[in-house]
Tab-separated table of C-alpha atoms and ligand atoms in Angstrom:
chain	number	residue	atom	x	y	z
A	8	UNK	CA	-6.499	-6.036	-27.141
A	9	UNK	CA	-9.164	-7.918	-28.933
A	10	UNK	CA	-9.145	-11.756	-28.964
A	11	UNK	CA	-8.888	-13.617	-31.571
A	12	UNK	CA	-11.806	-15.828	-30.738
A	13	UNK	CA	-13.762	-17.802	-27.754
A	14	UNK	CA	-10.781	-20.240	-26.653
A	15	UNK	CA	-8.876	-17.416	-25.777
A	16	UNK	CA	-10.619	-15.672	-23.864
A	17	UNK	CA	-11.563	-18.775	-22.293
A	18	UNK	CA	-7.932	-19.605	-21.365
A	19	UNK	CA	-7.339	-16.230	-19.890
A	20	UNK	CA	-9.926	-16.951	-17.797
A	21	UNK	CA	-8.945	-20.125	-16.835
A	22	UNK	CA	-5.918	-18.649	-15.518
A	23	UNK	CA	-7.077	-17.257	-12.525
A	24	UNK	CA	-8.236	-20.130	-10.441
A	25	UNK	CA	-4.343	-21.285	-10.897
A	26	UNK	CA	-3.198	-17.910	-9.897
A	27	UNK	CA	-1.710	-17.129	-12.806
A	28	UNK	CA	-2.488	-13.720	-15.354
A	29	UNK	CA	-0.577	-13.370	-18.388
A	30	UNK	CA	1.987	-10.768	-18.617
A	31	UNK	CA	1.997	-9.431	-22.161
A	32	UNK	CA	-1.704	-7.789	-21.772
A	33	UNK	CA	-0.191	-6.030	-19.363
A	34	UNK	CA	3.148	-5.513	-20.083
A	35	UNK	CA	3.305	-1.693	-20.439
A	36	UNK	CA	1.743	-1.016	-17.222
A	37	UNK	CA	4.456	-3.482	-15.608
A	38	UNK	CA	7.406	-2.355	-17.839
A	39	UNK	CA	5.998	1.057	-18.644
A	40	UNK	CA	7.635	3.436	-21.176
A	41	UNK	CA	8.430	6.313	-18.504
A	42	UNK	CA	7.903	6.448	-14.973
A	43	UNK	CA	4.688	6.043	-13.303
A	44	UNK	CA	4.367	7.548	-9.910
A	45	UNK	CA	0.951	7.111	-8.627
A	46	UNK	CA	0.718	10.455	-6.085
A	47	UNK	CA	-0.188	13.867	-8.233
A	48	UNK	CA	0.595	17.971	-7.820
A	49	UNK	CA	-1.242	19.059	-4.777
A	50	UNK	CA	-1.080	22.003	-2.844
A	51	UNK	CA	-1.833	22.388	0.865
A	52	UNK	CA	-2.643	26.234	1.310
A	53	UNK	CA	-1.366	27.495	4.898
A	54	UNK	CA	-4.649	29.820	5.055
A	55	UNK	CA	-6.641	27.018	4.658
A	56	UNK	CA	-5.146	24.517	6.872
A	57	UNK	CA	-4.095	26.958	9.844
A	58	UNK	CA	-7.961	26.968	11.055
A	59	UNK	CA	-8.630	23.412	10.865
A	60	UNK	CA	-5.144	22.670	12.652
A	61	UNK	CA	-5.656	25.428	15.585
A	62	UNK	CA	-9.415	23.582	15.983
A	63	UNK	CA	-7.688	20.086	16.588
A	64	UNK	CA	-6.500	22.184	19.295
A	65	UNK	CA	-9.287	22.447	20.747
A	66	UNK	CA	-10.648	19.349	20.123
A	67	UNK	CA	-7.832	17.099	21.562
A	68	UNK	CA	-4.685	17.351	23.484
A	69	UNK	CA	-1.306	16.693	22.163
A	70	UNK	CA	-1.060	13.810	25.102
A	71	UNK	CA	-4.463	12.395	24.195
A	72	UNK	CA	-3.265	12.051	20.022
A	73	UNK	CA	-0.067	11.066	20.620
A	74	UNK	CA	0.922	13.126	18.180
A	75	UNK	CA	-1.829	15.371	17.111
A	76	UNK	CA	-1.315	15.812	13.208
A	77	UNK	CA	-2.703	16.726	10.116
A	78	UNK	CA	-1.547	14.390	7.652
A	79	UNK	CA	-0.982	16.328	4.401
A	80	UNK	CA	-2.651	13.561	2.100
A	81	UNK	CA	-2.011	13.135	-1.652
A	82	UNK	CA	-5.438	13.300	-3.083
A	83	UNK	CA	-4.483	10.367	-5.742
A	84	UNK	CA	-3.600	8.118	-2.737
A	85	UNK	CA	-4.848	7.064	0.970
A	86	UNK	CA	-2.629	8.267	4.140
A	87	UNK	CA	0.599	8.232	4.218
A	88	UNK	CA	1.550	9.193	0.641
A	89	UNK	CA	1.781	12.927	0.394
A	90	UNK	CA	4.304	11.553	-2.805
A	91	UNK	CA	4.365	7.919	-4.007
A	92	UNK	CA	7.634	7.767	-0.737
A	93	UNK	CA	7.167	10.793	1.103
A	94	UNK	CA	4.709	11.638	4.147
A	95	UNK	CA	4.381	14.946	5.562
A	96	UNK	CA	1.835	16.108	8.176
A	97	UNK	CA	1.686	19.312	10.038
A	98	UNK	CA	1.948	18.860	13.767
A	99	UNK	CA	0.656	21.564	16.610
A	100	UNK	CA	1.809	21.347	20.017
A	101	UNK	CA	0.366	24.135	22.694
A	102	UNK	CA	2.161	25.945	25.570
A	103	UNK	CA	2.830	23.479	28.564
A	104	UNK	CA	1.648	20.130	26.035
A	105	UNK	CA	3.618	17.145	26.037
A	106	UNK	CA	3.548	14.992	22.846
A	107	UNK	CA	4.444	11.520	24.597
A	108	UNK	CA	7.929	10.053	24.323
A	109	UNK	CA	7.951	7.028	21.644
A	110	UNK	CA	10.562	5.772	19.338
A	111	UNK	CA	9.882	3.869	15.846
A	112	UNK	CA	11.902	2.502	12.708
A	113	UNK	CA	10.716	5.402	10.486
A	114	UNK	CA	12.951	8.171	10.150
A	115	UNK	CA	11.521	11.589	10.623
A	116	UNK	CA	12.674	14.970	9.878
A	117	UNK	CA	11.037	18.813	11.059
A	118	UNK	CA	10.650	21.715	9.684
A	119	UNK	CA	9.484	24.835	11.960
A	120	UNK	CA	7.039	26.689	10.590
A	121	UNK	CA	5.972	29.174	13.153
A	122	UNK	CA	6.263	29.442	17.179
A	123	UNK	CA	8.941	29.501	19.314
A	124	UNK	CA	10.398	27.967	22.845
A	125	UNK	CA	9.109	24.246	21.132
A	126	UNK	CA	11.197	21.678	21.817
A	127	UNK	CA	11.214	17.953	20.740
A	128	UNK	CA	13.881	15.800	22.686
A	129	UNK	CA	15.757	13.020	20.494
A	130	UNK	CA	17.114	10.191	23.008
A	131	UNK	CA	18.463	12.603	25.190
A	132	UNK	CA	18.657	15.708	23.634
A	133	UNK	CA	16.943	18.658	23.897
A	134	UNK	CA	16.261	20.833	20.926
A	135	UNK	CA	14.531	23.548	20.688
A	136	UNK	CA	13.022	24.422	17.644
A	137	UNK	CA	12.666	27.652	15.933
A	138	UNK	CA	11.427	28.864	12.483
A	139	UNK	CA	13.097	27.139	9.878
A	140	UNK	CA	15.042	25.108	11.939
A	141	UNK	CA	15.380	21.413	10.709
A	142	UNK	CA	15.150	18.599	13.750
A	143	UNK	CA	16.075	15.025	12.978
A	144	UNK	CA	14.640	12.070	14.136
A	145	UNK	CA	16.950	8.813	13.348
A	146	UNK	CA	15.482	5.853	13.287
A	147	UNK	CA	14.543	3.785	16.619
A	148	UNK	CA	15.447	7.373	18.588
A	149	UNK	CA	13.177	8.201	21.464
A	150	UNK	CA	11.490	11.122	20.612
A	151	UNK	CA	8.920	13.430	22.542
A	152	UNK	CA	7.940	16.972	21.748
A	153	UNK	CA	6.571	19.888	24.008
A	154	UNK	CA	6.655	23.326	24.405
A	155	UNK	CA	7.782	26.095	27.221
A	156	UNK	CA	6.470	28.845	24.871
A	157	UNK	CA	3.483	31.004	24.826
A	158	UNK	CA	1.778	30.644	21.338
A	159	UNK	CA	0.767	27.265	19.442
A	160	UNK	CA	4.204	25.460	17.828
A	161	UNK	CA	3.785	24.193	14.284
A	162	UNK	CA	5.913	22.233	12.223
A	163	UNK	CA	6.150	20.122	9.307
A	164	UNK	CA	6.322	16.432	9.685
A	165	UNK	CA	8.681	14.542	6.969
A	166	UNK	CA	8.619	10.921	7.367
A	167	UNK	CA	9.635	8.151	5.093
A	168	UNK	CA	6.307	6.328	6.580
A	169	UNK	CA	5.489	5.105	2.548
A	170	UNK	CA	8.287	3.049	2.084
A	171	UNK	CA	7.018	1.135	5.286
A	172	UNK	CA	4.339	0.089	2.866
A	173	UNK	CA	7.250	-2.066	0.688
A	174	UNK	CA	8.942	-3.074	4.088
A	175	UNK	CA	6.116	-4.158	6.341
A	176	UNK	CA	8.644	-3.751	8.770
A	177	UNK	CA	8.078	-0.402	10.604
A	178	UNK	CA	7.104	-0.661	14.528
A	179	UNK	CA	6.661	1.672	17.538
A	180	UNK	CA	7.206	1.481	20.988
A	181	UNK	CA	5.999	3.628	24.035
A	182	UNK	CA	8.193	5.320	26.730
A	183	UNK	CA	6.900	4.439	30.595
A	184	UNK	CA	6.570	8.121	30.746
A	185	UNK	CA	5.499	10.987	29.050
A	186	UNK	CA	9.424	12.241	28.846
A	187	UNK	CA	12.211	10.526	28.153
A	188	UNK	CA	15.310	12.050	30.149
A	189	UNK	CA	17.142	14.406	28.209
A	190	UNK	CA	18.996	17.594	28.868
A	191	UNK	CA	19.102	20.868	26.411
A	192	UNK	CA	21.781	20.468	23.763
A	193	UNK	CA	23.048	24.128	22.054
A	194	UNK	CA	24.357	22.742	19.092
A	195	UNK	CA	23.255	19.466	17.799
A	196	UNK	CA	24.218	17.394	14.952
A	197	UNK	CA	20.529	16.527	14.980
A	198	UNK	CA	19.111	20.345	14.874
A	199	UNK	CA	20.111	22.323	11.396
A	200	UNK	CA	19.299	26.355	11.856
A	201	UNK	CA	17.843	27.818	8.521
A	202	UNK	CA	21.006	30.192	8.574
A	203	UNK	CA	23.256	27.560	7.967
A	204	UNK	CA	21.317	27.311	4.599
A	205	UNK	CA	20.746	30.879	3.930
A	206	UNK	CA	24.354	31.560	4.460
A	207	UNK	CA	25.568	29.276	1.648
A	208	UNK	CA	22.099	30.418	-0.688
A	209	UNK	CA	22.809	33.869	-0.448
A	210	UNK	CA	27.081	33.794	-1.238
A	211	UNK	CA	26.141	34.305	-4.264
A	212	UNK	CA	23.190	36.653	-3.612
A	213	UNK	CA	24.037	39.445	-6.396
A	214	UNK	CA	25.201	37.144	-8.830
A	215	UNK	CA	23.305	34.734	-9.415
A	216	UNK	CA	19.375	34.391	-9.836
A	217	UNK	CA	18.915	30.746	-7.989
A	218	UNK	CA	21.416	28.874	-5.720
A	219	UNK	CA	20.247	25.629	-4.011
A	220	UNK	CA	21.749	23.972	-0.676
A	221	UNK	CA	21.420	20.065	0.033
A	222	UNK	CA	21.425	19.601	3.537
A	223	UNK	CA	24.229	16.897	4.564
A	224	UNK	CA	25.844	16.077	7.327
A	225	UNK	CA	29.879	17.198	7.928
A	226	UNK	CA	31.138	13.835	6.141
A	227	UNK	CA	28.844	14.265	3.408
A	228	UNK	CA	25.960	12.044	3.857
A	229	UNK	CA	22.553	12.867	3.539
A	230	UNK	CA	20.180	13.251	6.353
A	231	UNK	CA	18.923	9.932	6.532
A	232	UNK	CA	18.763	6.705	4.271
A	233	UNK	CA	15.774	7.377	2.885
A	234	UNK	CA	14.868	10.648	2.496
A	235	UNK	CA	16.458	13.909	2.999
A	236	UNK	CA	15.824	18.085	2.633
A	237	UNK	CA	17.094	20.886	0.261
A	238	UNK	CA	16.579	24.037	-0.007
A	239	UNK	CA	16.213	26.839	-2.860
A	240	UNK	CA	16.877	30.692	-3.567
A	241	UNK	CA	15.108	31.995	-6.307
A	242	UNK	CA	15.481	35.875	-7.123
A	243	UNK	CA	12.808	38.064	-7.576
A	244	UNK	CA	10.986	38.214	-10.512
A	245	UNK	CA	13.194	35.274	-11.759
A	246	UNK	CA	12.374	31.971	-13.134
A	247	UNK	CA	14.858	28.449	-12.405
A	248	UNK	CA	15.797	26.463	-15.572
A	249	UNK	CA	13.158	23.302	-15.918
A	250	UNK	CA	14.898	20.212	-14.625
A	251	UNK	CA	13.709	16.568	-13.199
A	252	UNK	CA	14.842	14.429	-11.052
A	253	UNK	CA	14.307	10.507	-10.145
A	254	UNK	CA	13.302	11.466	-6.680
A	255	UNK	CA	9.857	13.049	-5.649
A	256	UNK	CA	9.420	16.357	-3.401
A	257	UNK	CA	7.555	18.085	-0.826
A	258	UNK	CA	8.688	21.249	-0.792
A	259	UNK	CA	7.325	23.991	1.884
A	260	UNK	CA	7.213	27.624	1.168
A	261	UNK	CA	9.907	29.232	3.561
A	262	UNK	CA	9.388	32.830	2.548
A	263	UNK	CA	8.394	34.639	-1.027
A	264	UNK	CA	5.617	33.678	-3.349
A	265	UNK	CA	5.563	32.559	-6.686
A	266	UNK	CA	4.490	29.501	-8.722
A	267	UNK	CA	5.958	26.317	-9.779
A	268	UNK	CA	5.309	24.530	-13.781
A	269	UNK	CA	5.259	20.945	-13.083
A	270	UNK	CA	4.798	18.604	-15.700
A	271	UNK	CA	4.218	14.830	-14.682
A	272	UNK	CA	6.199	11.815	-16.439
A	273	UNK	CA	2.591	11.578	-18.065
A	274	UNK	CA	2.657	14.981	-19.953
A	275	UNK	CA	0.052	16.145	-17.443
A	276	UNK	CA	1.202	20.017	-16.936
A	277	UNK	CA	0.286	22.047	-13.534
A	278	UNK	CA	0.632	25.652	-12.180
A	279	UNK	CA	0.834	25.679	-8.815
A	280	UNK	CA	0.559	29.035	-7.430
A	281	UNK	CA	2.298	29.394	-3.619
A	282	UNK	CA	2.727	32.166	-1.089
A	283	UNK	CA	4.796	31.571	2.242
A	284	UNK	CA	3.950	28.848	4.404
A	285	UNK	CA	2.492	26.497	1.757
A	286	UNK	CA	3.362	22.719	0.964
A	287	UNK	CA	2.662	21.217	-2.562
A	288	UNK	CA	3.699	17.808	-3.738
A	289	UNK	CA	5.832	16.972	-7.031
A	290	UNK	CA	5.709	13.493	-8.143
A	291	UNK	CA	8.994	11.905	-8.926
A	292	UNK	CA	10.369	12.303	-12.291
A	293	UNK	CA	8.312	15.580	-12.853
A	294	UNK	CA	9.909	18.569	-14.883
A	295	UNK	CA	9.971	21.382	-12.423
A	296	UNK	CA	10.526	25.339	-12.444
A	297	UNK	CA	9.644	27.707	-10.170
A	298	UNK	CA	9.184	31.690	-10.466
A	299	UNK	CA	9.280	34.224	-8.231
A	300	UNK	CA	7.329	36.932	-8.113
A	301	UNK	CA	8.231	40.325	-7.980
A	302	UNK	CA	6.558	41.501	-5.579
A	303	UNK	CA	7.975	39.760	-2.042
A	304	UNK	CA	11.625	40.103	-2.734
A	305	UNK	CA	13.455	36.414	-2.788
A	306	UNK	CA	11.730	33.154	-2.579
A	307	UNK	CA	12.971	30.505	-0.208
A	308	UNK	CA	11.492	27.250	-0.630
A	309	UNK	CA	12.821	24.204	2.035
A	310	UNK	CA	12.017	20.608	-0.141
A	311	UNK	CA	11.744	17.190	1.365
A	312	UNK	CA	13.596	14.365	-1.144
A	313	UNK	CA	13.530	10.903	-1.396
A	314	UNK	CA	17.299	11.076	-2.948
A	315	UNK	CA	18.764	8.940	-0.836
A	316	UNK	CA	17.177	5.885	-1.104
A	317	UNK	CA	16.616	6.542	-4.875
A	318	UNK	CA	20.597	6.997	-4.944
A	319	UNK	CA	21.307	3.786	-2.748
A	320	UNK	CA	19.454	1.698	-5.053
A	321	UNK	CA	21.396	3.305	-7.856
A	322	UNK	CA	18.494	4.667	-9.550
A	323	UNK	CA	19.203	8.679	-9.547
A	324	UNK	CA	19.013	10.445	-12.579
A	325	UNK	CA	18.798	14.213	-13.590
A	326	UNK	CA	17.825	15.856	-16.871
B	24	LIG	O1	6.343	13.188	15.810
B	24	LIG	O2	6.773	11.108	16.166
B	24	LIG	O3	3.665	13.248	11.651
B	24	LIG	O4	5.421	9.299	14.932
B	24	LIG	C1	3.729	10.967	12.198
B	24	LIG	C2	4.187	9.968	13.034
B	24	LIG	C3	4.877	12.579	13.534
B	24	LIG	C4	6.210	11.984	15.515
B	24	LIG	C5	4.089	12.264	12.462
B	24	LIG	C6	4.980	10.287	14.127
B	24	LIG	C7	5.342	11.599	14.377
């Protein structure tokens, strides 16, 4: 905008020792014509991160972090946003660590990603994690984690820790001990196996080239308030039909390879290349289509959303 003359630039800057600014410089960036989500495409690479995550190992003990983590950090944003209302980290626990019980507002939600005879213990249950298992962690639950196996236990971390950024209202609170009493629970309605989603993605297995599976509870709700998980089959050699979403995703490479086309609300288009055990970010209102290749059979890709709280507020849409 160029001003007119001297007086008003004058009164704009007059404004500010009355806390004021004016709007209509502004407006588009406050109104804007499409949405505007601040986190980019990123891609955490498994290969890369599976070194620096076995050295924190070494470096520190689960009991001594708390929760020894790395946060998967969107590199337009500072910790927690891996998207603009997502957080995801990747969490290592050793044979015979405890991570110490504790219980906070934010909801969390696991996804295994390799080891076995983990377990993390939600206010009184004991579930023990395996690959592709999803664990829930409702809000205010007391939560530790640990492991009875004999190789490192990784998962990924989903939390809804960037909405605590809107709502200053997220706390935590420490257990007197390092376990909080629980007993080993078969079946949980807090522990989702990865062949209760495999089962209804492959029905359709020679008919159809992509199938995906919300994960909901029996009644129909999703997993939590705020955010929640899906998960996709895409056929060999096969690409999905472009679609977007009001919500943003952190999807996690369950098995296949492939790549994804992403194009931001902005116009900005990406490529993001991804082999099993990878995590990339998709901003919310993103166009998004996946391929897989031809070579690894079937591509299974697990997704954090943020549908739920985008539906609560009334605010989904889908093109
Ligand atoms: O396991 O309780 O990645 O409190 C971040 C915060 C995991 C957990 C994270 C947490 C946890």
């Amino acid at each position: 905008m160029s001003f007119a003359n001297e007086s008003v630039q004058q009164y704009y800057e007059s404004l500010a020792c009355n806390n004021v600014s004016p709007l209509w410089t502004v407006l588009d960036k406050m109104v804007p014509p499409q949405p505007n989500p601040r986190s980019t495409v990123a891609i955490w690479r498994y290969t890369s991160l599976i070194e620096p995550l076995k050295k924190s190992g070494e470096l520190i003990s689960a009991e001594e972090a708390e929760r020894r983590v790395l946060m998967l950090v969107n590199p337009s944003l500072p910790a927690p946003y891996t998207t603009d209302t997502i957080y995801a980290g990747l969490q290592l626990i050793l044979p015979g660590e405890i991570a110490p019980a504790h219980r906070h507002m934010a909801f969390a939600l696991r996804f295994i990603v390799e080891g076995s005879n983990g377990f993390t213990a939600v206010e009184g249950e004991k579930l023990m994690m395996e690959r592709g298992d999803v664990i829930l962690n409702p809000t205010w639950c007391w939560h530790d984690h640990g492991s009875e196996g004999t190789g490192p236990m990784i998962w990924l971390d989903g939390l809804d820790l960037p909405i605590y950024r809107l709502l200053p209202i997220n706390f935590a609170e420490n257990y007197a001990e390092s376990r909080y009493p629980s007993s080993l629970a078969t079946s949980s309605k807090l522990k989702l196996p990865w062949a209760t989603a495999a089962e209804t993605l492959d029905a359709d297995i020679s008919a159809s080239n992509y199938a995906k599976y919300e994960y909901r509870f029996d009644d129909g709700a999703h997993l939590s308030r705020t955010i929640s998980a899906q998960a996709e089959r895409i056929a060999s050699g096969s690409t999905t039909p472009g679609s977007r979403e009001t919500c943003s995703f952190v999807y996690h490479v369950y098995a296949g390879s492939g790549y994804s086309v992403i194009v931001s609300p902005d116009g900005t288009e990406e490529r993001v290349e991804w082999t099993q055990k990878d995590t990339f970010s998709v901003p919310a209102w993103s166009k998004i289509s996946h391929t897989c290749d031809m070579s690894e059979g079937q591509a299974y890709l697990f997704a954090i959303n943020d549908k739920p709280i985008v539906e609560t507020l009334g605010l989904w849409k889908k093109e």
